[in-house]
CSV table of C-alpha atoms in Angstrom, one decimal:
chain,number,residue,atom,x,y,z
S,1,UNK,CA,-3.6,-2.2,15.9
S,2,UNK,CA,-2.8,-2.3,12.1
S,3,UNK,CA,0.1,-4.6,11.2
S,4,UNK,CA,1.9,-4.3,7.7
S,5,UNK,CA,4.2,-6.1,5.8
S,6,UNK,CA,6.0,-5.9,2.3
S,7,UNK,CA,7.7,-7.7,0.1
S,8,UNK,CA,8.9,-6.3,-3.5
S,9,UNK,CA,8.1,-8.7,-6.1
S,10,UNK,CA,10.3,-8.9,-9.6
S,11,UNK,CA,10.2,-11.1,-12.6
S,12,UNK,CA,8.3,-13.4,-14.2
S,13,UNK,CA,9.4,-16.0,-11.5
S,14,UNK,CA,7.8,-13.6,-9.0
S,15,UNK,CA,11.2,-12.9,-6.8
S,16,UNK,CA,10.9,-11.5,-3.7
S,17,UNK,CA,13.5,-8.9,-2.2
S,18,UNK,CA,12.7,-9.1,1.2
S,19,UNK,CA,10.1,-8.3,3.4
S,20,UNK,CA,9.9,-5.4,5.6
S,21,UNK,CA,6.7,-4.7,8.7
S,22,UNK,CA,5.7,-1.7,10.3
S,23,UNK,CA,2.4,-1.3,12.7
S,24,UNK,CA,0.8,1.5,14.4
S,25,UNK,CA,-1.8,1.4,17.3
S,26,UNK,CA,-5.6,1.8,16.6
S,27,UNK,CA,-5.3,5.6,17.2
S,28,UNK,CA,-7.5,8.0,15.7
S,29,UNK,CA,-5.3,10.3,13.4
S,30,UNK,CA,-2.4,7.4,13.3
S,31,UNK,CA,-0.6,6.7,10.1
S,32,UNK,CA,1.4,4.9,8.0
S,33,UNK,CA,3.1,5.6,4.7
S,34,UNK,CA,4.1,3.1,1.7
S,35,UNK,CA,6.0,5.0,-0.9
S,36,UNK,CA,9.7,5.6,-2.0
S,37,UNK,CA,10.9,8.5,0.5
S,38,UNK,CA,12.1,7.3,3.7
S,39,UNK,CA,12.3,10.6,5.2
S,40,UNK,CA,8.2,9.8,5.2
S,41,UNK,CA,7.0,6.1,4.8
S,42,UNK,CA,7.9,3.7,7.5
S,43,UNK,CA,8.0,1.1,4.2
S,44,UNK,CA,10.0,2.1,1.7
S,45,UNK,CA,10.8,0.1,-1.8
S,46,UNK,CA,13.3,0.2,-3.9
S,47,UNK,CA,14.3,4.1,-5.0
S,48,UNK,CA,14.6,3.3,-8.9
S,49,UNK,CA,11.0,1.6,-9.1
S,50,UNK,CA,9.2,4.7,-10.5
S,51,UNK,CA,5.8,3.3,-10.9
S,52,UNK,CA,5.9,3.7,-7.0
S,53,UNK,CA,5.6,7.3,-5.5
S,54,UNK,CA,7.7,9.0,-2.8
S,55,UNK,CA,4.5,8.9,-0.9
S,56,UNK,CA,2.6,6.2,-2.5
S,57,UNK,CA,-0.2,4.8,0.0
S,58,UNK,CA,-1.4,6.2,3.3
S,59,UNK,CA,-2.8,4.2,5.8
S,60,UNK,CA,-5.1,6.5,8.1
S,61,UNK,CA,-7.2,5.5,11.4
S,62,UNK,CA,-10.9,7.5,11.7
S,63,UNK,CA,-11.8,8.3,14.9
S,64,UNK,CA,-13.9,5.1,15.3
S,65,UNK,CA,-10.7,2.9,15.3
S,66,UNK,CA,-11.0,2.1,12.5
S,67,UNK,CA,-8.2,1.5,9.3
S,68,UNK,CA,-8.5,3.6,5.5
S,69,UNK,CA,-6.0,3.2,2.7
S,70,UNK,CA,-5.4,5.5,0.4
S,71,UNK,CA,-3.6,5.9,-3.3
S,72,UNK,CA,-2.1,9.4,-3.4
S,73,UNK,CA,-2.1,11.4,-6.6
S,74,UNK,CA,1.8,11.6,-7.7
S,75,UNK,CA,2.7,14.5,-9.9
S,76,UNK,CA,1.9,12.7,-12.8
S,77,UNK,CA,-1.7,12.9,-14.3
S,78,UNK,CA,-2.2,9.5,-15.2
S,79,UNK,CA,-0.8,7.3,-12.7
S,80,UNK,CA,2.0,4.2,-14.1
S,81,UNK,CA,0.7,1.5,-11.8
S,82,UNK,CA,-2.7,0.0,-10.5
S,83,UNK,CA,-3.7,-0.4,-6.6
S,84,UNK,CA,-5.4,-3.6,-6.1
S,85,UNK,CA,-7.3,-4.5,-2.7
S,86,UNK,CA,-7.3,-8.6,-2.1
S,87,UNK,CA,-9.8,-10.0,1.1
S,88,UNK,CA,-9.7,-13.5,0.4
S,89,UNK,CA,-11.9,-14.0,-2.7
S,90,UNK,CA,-12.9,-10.2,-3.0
S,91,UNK,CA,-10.7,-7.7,-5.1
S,92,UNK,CA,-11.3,-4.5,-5.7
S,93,UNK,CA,-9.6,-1.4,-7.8
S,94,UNK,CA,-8.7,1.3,-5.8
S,95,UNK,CA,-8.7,4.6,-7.9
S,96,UNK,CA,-6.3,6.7,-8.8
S,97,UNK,CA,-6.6,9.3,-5.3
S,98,UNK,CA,-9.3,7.0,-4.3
S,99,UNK,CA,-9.4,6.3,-0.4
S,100,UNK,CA,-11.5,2.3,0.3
S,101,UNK,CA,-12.0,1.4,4.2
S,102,UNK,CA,-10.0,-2.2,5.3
S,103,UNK,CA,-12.3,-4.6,7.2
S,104,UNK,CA,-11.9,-4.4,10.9
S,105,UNK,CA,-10.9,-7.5,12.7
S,106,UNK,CA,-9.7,-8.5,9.2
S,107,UNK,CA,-6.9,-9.0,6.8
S,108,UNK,CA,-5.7,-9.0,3.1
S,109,UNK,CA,-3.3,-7.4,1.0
S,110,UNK,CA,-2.9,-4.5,-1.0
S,111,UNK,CA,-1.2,-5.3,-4.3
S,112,UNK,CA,0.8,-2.2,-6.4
S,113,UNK,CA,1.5,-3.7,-9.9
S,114,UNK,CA,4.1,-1.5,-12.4
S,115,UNK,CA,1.7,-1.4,-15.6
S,116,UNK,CA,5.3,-2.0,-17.8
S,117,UNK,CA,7.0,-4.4,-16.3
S,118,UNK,CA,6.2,-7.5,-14.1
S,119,UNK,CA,6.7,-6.0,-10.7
S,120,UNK,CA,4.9,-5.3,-7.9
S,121,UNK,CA,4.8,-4.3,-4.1
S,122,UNK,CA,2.5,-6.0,-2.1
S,123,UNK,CA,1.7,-4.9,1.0
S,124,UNK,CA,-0.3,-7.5,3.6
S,125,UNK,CA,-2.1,-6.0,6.5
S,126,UNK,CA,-4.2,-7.3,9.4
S,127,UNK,CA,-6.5,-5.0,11.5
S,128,UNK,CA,-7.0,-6.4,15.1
S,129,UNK,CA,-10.9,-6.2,15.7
């Protein structure tokens, strides 16, 4: 089982509007979506922050059981925000179309910051072992 959740952070004070949670069984081929088009993502943020993509992360489970994220190439070249992957004292870039395996029986949070402005969505997960 993968669990999500998301908050949308704004501002300098670092505001949060609200927090939303989706989770998906341990399935091989299951997946969830983080991104602005809710036809698609079962988390969606806000539809006017751009720096997001209609389809922004993808969460995919291997055939193993185990959990991958994702940063899908938008239509621009050069993306307008960074991915971040937090486990505890360990961060690490994800690229731009760049797919990083989450820690099984672990959890940590995914952090999408708008390189203009002082925003982000931050997305927590834990991956039952």
């Amino acid at each position: 089982m993968l669990e999500l959740t998301m908050a949308s952070v704004s501002g300098e004070a670092g505001e949060t509007a609200g927090m939303l949670m989706a989770d998906a069984p341990s399935d091989p081929g299951a997946v969830l979506r983080v991104g602005r088009d809710a036809s698609v993502c079962r988390l969606t943020t806000p539809d006017d922050w751009l720096f997001v993509s209609r389809v922004h992360l993808e969460f995919l489970c291997g055939p193993e059981g185990g959990w991958q994220v994702t940063w899908l190439r938008g239509s621009q070249p050069e993306p307008s925000s960074e991915v971040l992957l937090k486990v505890g004292e360990y961060a690490q870039a994800i690229a731009y179309g760049g797919t990083v395996a989450l820690p099984r029986g672990g959890s940590g949070e995914i952090v999408v910051r708008d390189r203009t402005a002082p925003r982000s969505v931050n997305v927590g997960f834990y991956h039952e072992g």
